[in-house]
PDB file of C-alpha atoms in Angstrom:
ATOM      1  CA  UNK A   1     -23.132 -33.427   1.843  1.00 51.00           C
ATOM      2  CA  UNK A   2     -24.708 -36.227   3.585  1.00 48.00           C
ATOM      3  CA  UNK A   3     -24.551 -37.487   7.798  1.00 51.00           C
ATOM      4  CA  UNK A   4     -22.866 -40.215   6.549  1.00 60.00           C
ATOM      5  CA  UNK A   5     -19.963 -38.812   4.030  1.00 79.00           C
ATOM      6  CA  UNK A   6     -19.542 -35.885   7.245  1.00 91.00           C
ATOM      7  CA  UNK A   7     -19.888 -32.047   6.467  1.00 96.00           C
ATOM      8  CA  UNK A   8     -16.590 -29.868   5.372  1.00 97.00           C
ATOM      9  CA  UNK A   9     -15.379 -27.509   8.429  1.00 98.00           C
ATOM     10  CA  UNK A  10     -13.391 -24.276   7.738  1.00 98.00           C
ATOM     11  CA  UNK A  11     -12.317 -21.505   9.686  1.00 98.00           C
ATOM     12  CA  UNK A  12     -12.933 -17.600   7.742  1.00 98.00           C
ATOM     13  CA  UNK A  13      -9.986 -14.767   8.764  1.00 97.00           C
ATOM     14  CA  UNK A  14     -10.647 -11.692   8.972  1.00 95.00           C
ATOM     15  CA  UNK A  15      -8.055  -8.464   9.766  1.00 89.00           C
ATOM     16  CA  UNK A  16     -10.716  -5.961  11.849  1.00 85.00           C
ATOM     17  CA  UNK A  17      -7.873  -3.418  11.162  1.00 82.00           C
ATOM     18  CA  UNK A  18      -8.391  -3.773   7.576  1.00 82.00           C
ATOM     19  CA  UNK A  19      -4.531  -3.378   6.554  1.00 82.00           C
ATOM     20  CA  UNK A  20      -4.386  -1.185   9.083  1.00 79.00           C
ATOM     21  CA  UNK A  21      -2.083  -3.244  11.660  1.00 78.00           C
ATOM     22  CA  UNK A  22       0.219  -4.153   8.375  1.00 76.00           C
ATOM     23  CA  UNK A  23       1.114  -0.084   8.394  1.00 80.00           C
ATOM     24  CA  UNK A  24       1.592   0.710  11.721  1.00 73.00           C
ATOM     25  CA  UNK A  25       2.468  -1.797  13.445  1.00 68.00           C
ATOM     26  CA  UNK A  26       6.449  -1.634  13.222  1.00 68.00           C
ATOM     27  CA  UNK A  27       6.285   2.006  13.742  1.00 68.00           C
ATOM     28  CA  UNK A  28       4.017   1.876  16.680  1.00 64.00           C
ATOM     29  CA  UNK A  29       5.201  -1.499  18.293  1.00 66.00           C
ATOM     30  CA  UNK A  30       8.697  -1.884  16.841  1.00 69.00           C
ATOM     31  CA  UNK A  31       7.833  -5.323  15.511  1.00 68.00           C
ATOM     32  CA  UNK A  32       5.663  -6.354  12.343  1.00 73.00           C
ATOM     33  CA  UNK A  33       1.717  -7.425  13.433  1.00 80.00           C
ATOM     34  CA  UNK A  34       0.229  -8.725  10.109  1.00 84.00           C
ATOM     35  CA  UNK A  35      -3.353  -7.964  10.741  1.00 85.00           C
ATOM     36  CA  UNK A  36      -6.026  -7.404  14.017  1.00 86.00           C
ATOM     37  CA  UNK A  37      -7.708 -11.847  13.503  1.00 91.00           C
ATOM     38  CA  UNK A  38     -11.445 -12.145  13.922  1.00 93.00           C
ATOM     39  CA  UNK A  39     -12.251 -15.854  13.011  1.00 97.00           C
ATOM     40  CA  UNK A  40     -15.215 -17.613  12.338  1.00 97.00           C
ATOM     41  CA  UNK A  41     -16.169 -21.540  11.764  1.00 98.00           C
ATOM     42  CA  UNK A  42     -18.247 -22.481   8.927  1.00 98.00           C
ATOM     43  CA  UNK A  43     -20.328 -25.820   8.702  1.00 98.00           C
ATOM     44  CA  UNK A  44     -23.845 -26.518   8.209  1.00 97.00           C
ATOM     45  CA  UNK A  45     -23.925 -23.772   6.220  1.00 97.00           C
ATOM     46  CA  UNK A  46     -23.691 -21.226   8.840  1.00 97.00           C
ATOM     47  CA  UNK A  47     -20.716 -19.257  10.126  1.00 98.00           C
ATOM     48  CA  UNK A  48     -20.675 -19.168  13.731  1.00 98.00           C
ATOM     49  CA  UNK A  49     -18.284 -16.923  15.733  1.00 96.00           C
ATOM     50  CA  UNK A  50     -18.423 -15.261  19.258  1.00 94.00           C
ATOM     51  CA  UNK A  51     -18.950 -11.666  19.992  1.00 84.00           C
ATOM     52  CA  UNK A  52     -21.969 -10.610  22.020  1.00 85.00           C
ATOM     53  CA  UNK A  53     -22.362 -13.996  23.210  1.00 91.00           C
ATOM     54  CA  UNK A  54     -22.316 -16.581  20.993  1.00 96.00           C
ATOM     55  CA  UNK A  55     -23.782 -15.937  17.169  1.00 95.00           C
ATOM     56  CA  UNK A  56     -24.383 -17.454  13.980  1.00 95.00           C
ATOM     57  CA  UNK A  57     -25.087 -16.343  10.394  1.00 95.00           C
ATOM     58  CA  UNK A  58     -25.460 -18.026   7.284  1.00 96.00           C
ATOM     59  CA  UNK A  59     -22.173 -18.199   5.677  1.00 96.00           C
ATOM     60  CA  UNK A  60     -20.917 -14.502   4.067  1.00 93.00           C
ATOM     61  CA  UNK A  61     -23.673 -12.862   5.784  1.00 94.00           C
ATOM     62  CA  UNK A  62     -21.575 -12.188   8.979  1.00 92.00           C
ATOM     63  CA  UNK A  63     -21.201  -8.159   9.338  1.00 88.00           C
ATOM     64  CA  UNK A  64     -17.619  -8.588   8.637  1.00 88.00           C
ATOM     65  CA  UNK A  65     -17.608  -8.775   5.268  1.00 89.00           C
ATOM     66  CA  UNK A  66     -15.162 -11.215   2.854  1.00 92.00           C
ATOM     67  CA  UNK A  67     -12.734 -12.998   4.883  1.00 96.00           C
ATOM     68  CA  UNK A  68      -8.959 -12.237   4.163  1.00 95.00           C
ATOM     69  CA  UNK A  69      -8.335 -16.531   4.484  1.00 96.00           C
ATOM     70  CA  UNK A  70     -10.114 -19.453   4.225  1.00 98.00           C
ATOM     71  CA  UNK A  71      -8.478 -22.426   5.683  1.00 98.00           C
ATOM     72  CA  UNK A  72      -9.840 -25.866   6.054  1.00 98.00           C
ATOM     73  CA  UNK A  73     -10.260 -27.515   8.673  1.00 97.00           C
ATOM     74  CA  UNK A  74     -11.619 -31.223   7.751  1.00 97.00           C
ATOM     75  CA  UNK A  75     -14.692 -32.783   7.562  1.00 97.00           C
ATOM     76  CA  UNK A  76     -16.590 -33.598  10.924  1.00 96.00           C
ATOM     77  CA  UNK A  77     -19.166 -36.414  11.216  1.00 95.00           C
ATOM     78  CA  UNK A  78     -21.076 -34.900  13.991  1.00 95.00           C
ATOM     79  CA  UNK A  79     -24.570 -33.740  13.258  1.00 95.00           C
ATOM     80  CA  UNK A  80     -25.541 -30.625  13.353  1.00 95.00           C
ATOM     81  CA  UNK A  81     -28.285 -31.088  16.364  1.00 95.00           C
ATOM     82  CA  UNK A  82     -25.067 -32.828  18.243  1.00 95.00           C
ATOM     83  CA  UNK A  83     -23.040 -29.265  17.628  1.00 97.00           C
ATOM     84  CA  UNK A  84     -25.953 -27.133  18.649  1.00 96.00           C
ATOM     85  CA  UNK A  85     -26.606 -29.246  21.887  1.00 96.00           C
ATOM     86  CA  UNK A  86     -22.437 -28.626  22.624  1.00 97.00           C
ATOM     87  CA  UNK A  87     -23.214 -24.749  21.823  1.00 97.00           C
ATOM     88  CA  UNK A  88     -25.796 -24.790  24.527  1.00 96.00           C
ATOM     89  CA  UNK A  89     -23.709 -26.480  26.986  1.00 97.00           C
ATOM     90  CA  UNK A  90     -20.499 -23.820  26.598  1.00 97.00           C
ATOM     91  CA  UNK A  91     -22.927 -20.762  25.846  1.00 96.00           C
ATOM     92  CA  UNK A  92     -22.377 -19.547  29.863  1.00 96.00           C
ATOM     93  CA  UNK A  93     -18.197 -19.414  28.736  1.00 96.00           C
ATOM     94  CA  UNK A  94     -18.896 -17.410  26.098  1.00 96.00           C
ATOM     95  CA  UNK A  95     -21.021 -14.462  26.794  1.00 94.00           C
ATOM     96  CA  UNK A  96     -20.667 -10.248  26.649  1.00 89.00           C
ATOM     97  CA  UNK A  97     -19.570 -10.384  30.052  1.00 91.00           C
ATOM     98  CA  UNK A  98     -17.077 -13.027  29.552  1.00 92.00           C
ATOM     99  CA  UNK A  99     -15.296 -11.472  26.280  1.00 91.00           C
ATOM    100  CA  UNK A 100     -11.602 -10.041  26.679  1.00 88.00           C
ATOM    101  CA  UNK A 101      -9.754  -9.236  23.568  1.00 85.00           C
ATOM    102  CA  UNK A 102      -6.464 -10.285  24.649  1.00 85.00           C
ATOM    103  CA  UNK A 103      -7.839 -13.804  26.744  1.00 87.00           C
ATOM    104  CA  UNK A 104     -11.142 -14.749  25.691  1.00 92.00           C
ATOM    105  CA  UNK A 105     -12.016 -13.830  22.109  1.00 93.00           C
ATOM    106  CA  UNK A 106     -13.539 -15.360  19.054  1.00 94.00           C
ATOM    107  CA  UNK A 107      -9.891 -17.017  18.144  1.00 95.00           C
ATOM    108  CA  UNK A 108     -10.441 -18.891  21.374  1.00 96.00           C
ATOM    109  CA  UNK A 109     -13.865 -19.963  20.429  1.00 97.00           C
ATOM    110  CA  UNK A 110     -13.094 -20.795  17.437  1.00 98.00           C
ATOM    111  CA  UNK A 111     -10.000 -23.180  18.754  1.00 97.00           C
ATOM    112  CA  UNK A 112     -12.667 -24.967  20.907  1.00 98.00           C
ATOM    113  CA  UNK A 113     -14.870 -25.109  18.220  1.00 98.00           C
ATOM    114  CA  UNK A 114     -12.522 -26.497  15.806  1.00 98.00           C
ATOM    115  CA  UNK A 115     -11.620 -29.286  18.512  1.00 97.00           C
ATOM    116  CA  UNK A 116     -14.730 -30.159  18.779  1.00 97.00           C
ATOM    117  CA  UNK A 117     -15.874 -30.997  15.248  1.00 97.00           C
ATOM    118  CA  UNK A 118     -12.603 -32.156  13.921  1.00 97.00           C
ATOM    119  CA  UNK A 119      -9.847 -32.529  16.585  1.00 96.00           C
ATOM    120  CA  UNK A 120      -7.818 -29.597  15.310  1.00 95.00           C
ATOM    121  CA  UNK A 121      -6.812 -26.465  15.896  1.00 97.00           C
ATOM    122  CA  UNK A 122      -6.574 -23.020  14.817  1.00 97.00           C
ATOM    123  CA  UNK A 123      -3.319 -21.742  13.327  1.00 96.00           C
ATOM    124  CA  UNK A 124      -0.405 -20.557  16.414  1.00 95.00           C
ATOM    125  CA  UNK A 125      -0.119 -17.238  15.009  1.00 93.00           C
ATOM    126  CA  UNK A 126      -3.923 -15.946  15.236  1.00 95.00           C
ATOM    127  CA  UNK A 127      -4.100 -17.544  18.348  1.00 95.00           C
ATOM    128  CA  UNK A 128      -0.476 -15.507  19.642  1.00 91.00           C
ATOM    129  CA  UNK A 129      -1.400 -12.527  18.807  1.00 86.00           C
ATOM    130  CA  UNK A 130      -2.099 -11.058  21.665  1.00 83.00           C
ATOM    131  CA  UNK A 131       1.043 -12.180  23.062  1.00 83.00           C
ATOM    132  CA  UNK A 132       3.010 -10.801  20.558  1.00 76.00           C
ATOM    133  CA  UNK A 133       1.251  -7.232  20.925  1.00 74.00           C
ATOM    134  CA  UNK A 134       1.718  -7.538  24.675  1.00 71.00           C
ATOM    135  CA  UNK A 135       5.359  -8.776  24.515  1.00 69.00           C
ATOM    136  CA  UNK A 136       6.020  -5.159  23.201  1.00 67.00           C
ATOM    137  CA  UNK A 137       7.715  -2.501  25.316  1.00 63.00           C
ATOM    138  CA  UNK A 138       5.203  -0.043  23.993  1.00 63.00           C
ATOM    139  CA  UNK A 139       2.097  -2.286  24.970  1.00 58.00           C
ATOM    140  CA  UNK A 140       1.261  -0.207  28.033  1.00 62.00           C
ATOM    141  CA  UNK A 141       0.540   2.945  25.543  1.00 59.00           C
ATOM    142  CA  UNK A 142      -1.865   0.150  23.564  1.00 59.00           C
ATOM    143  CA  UNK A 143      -4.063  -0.519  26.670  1.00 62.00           C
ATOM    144  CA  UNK A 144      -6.463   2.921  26.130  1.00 67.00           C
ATOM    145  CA  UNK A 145      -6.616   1.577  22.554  1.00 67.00           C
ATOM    146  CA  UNK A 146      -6.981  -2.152  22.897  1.00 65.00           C
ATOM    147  CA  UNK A 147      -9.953  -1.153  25.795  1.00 70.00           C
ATOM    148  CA  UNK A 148     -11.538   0.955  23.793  1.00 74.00           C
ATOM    149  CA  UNK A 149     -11.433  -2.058  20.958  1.00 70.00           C
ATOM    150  CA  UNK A 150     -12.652  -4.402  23.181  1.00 69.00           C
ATOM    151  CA  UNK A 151     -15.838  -2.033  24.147  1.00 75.00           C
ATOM    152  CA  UNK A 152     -16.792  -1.800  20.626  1.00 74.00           C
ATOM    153  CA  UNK A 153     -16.361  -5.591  19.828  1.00 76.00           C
ATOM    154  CA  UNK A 154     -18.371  -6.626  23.183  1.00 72.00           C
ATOM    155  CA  UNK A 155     -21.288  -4.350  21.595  1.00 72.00           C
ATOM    156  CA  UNK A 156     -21.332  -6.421  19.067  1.00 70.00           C
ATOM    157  CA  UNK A 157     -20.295  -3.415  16.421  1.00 72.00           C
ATOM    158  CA  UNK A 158     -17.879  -3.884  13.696  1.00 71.00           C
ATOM    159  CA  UNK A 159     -14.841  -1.624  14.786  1.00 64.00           C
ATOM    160  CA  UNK A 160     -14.288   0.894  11.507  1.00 59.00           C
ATOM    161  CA  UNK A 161     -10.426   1.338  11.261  1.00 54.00           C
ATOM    162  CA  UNK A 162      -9.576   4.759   8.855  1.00 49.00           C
ATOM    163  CA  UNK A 163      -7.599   3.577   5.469  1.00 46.00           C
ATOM    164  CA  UNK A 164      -5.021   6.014   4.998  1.00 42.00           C
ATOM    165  CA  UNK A 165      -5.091   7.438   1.102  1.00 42.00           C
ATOM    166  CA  UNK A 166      -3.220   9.631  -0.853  1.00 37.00           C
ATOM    167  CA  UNK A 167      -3.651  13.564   0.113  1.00 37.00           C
ATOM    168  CA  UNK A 168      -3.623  16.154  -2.133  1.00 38.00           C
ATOM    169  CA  UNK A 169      -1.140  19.030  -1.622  1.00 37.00           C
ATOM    170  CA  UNK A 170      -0.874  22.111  -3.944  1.00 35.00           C
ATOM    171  CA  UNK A 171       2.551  22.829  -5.347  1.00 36.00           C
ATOM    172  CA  UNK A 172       3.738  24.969  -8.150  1.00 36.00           C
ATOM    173  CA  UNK A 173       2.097  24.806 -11.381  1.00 39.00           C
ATOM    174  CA  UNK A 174       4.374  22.558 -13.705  1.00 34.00           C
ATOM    175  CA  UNK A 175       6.063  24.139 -16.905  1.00 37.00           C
ATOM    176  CA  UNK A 176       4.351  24.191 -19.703  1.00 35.00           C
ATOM    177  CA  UNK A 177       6.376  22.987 -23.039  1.00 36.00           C
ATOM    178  CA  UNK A 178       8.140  25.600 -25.269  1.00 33.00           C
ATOM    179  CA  UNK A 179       5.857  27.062 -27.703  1.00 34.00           C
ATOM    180  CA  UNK A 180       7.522  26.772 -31.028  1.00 34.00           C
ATOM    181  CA  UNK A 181       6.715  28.814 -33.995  1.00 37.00           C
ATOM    182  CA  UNK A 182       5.774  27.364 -37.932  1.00 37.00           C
ATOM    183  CA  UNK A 183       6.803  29.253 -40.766  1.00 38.00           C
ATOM    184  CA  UNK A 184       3.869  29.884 -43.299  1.00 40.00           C
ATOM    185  CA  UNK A 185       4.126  27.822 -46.288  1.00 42.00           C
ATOM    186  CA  UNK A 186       5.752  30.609 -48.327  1.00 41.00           C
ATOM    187  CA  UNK A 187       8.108  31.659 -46.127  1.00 41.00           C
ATOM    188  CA  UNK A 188       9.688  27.540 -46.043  1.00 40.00           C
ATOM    189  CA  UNK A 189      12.161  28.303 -49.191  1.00 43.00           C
ATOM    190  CA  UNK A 190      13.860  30.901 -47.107  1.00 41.00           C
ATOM    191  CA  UNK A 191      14.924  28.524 -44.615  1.00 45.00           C
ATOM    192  CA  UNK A 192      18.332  26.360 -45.239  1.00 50.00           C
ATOM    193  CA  UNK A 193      18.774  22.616 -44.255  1.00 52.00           C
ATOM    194  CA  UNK A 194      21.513  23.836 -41.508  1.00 54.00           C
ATOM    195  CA  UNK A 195      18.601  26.355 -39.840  1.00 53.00           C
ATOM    196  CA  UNK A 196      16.177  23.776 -39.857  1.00 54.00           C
ATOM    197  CA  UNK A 197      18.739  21.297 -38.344  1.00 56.00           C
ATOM    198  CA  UNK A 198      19.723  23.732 -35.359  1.00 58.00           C
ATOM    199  CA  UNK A 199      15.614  24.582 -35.018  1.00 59.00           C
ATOM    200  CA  UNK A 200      15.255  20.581 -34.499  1.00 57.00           C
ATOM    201  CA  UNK A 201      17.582  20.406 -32.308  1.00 60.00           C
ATOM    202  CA  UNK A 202      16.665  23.447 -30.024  1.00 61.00           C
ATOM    203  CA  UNK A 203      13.029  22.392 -30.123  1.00 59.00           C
ATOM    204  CA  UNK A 204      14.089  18.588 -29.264  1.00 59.00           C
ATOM    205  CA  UNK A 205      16.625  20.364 -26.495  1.00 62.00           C
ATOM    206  CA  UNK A 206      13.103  22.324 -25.284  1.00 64.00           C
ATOM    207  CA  UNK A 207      11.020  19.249 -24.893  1.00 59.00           C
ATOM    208  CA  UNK A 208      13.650  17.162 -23.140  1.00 63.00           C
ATOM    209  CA  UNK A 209      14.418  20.377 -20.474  1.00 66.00           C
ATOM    210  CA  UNK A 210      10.412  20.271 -20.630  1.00 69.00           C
ATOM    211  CA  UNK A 211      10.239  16.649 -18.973  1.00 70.00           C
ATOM    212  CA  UNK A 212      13.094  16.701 -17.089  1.00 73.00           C
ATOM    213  CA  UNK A 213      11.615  19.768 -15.309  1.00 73.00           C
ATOM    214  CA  UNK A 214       7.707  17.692 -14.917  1.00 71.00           C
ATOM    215  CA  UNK A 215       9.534  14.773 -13.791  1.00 75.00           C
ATOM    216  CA  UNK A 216      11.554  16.676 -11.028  1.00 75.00           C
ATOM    217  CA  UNK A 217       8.213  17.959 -10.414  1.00 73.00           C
ATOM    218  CA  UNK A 218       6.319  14.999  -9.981  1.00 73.00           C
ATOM    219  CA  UNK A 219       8.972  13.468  -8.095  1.00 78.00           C
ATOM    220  CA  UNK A 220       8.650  15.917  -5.362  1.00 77.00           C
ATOM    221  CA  UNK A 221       4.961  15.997  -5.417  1.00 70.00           C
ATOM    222  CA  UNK A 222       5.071  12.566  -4.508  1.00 71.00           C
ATOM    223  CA  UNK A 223       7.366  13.224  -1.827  1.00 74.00           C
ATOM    224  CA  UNK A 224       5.451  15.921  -0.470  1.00 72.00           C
ATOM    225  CA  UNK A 225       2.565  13.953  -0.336  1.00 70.00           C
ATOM    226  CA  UNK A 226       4.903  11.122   1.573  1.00 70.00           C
ATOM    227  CA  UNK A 227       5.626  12.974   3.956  1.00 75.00           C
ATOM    228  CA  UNK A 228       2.287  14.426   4.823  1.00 73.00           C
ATOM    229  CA  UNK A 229       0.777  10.795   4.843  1.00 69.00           C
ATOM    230  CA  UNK A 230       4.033   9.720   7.386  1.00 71.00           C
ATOM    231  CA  UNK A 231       3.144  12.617   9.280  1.00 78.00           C
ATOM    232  CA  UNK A 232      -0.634  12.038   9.623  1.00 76.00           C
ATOM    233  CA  UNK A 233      -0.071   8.146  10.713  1.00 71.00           C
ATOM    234  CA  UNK A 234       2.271   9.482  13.766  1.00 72.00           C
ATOM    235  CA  UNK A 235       0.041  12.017  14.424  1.00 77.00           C
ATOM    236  CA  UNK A 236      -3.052   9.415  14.310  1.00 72.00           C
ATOM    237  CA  UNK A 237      -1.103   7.001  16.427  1.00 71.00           C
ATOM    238  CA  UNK A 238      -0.328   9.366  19.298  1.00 77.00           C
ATOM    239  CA  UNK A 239      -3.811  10.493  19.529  1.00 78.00           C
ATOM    240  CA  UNK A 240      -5.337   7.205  19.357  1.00 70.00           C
ATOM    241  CA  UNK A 241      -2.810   6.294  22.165  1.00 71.00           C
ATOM    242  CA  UNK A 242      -4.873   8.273  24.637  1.00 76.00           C
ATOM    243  CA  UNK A 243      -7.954   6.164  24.130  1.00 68.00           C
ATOM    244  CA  UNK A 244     -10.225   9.323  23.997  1.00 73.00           C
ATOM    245  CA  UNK A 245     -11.351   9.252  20.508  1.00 68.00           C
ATOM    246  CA  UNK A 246     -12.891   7.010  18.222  1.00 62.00           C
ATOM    247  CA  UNK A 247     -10.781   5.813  14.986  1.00 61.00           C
ATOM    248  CA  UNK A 248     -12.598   7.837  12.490  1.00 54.00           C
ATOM    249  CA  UNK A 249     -12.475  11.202  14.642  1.00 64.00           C
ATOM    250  CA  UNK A 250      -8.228  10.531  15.557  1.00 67.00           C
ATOM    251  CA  UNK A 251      -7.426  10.578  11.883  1.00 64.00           C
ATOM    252  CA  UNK A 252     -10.024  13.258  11.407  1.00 66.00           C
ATOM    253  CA  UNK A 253      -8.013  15.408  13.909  1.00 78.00           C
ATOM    254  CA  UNK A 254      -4.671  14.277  13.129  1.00 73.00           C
ATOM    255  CA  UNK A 255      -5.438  15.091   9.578  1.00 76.00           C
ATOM    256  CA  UNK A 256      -6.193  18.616  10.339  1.00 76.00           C
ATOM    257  CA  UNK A 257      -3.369  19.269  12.296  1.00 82.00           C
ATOM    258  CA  UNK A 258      -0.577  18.115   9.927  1.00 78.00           C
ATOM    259  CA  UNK A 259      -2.434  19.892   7.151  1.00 76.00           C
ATOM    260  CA  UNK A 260      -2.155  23.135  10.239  1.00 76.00           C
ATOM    261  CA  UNK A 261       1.068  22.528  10.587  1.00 80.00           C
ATOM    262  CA  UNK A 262       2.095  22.490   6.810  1.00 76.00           C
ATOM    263  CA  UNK A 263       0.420  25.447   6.178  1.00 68.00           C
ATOM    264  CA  UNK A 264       1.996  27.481   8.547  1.00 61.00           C
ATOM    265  CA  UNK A 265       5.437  26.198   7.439  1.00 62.00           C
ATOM    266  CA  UNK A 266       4.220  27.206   4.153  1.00 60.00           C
ATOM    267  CA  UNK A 267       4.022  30.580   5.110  1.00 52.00           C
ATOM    268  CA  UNK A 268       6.589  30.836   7.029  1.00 55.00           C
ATOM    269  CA  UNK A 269       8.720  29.732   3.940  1.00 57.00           C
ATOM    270  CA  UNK A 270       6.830  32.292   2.001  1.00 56.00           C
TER     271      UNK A 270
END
C-alpha cells in the first residue's frame, strides 16, 4: 500500500496467561477476568509493542506467538519515517525503568500509539484491566504475584503460565464382559427354541449389566480425575499467592502434594 492510499493499522491481543486467567479467575478473584492483554500495533509491516523499552519485530515474529484478536484500527497516512521520528521523541516514557504492569504497560503504549496514527483508541476493557483485578477484595493476595509478573515482563521474557491437563489416577480395573459358551455344531439339535430364547436373553441381560457397570465406572473416573484437577488449581493458587515460586515450579509442587494427599487417603481407605 502506497503514501498516498495510507497504510492499514491494527492492534494484535494476546492473553500472557494463555487461558489461564479464564480458569481461575472467579475462583481466585470472585469475578470473571477473560485473559492477562499484551497488545501490539502492526503497520509498516512491523509489530511494535513495549516491554524492555520500546521494540519492534516484523509482524508474527514477536516472541509471543499468534495473537488471540486482531482488531483494526484504520488506515493512517503518516509515513513511516514520521512514526519512527514520534518513537524517538516518547522512547524516555517508555523504558525498563518506566514499565508497571498495572500503570504503564504495553496496553498504554499501544493506546498512544493508536492515537497517534489514526486518532483511536484501544478497546476499554484491555485497557481496565488492571482496575478490574485491583477492584477485587482479594487483590492484596495478587500483589506477590502481579510483582513477580511484572519482573519477568520488564526482562523482557515471555512469562510461561502452566496449562492445567487431565491427570491420570488409577482406579479399579473395569469388568470384563460375561464369557459365554458355544455349543459345538453337533451338540445344536439338542438345544430347543425356548433354551436358546432364555440363553439370548441372559447373554443380552450380561452385556447390558456389562455397560452399565463400565459406564458407572467411567463416570467416576472422570470425577476422580475432577476433583484432583480442582484440587491442584487451589493448591497452585495458594502457593503462587506467596510470590516465592515461579509458575512452572507452583504447579509442579502443588501437583505433588494433592497427588500426597490422595494417596494417603487412599490408604487410609484401604
Amino acid at each position: 500500500m502506497s503514501e498516498l492510499e495510507g497504510n492499514k493499522v491494527s492492534l494484535h491481543v494476546y492473553d500472557l496467561s494463555q487461558g489461564l486467567a479464564r480458569q481461575l479467575s472467579t475462583k481466585f478473584l470472585g469475578k470473571s477476568i477473560e485473559a492477562v492483554w499484551h497488545t501490539g500495533i502492526v503497520v509498516y509491516g512491523n509489530e511494535y509493542y513495549f516491554g524492555v523499552g520500546i521494540q519492534h519485530s516484523p509482524t508474527g515474529t514477536t516472541p509471543y506467538g499468534g495473537p488471540v484478536k486482531v482488531i483494526d484500527l484504520g488506515i493512517t497516512h503518516i509515513p513511516k519515517d514520521g512514526f519512527e521520528t514520534y518513537l524517538q521523541e516518547i522512547n524516555p516514557k517508555y523504558t525498563k525503568e518506566t514499565y508497571s504492569l498495572l500503570s504503564h504497560n504495553c496496553n498504554n503504549f499501544s493506546n498512544e500509539v493508536a492515537q497517534f496514527l489514526v486518532g483511536a483508541e484501544i478497546p476499554d476493557y484491555i485497557l481496565n484491566l488492571p482496575k478490574q483485578v485491583m477492584s477485587s477484595p482479594m487483590s492484596l493476595l495478587m500483589m506477590p504475584m502481579i510483582k513477580q509478573l511484572e519482573a519477568t515482563l520488564r526482562s523482557g521474557v515471555v512469562p510461561q503460565f502452566p496449562q492445567f491437563k487431565s491427570f491420570t489416577v488409577s482406579s479399579s480395573p473395569l469388568p470384563t464382559a460375561t464369557t459365554m459358551v458355544v455349543p459345538e455344531p453337533s451338540d445344536v439339535h439338542t438345544i430347543s427354541s425356548e433354551e436358546s430364547h432364555s440363553s439370548k436373553t441372559k447373554a443380552h441381560e450380561n452385556v447390558s449389566s456389562t455397560n452399565i457397570n463400565k459406564s458407572v465406572a467411567a463416570e467416576r473416573k472422570l470425577a476422580v480425575r475432577k476433583k484432583v484437577k480442582e484440587e491442584i488449581t487451589a493448591e497452585f493458587t495458594t502457593i503462587m499467592a506467596t510470590g516465592r515460586l515461579r509458575a512452572s515450579e507452583a504447579v509442579a509442587l502443588a501437583t505433588r502434594r494433592v497427588m500426597q494427599r490422595n494417596d494417603h487417603a487412599n490408604l487410609a481407605h484401604g
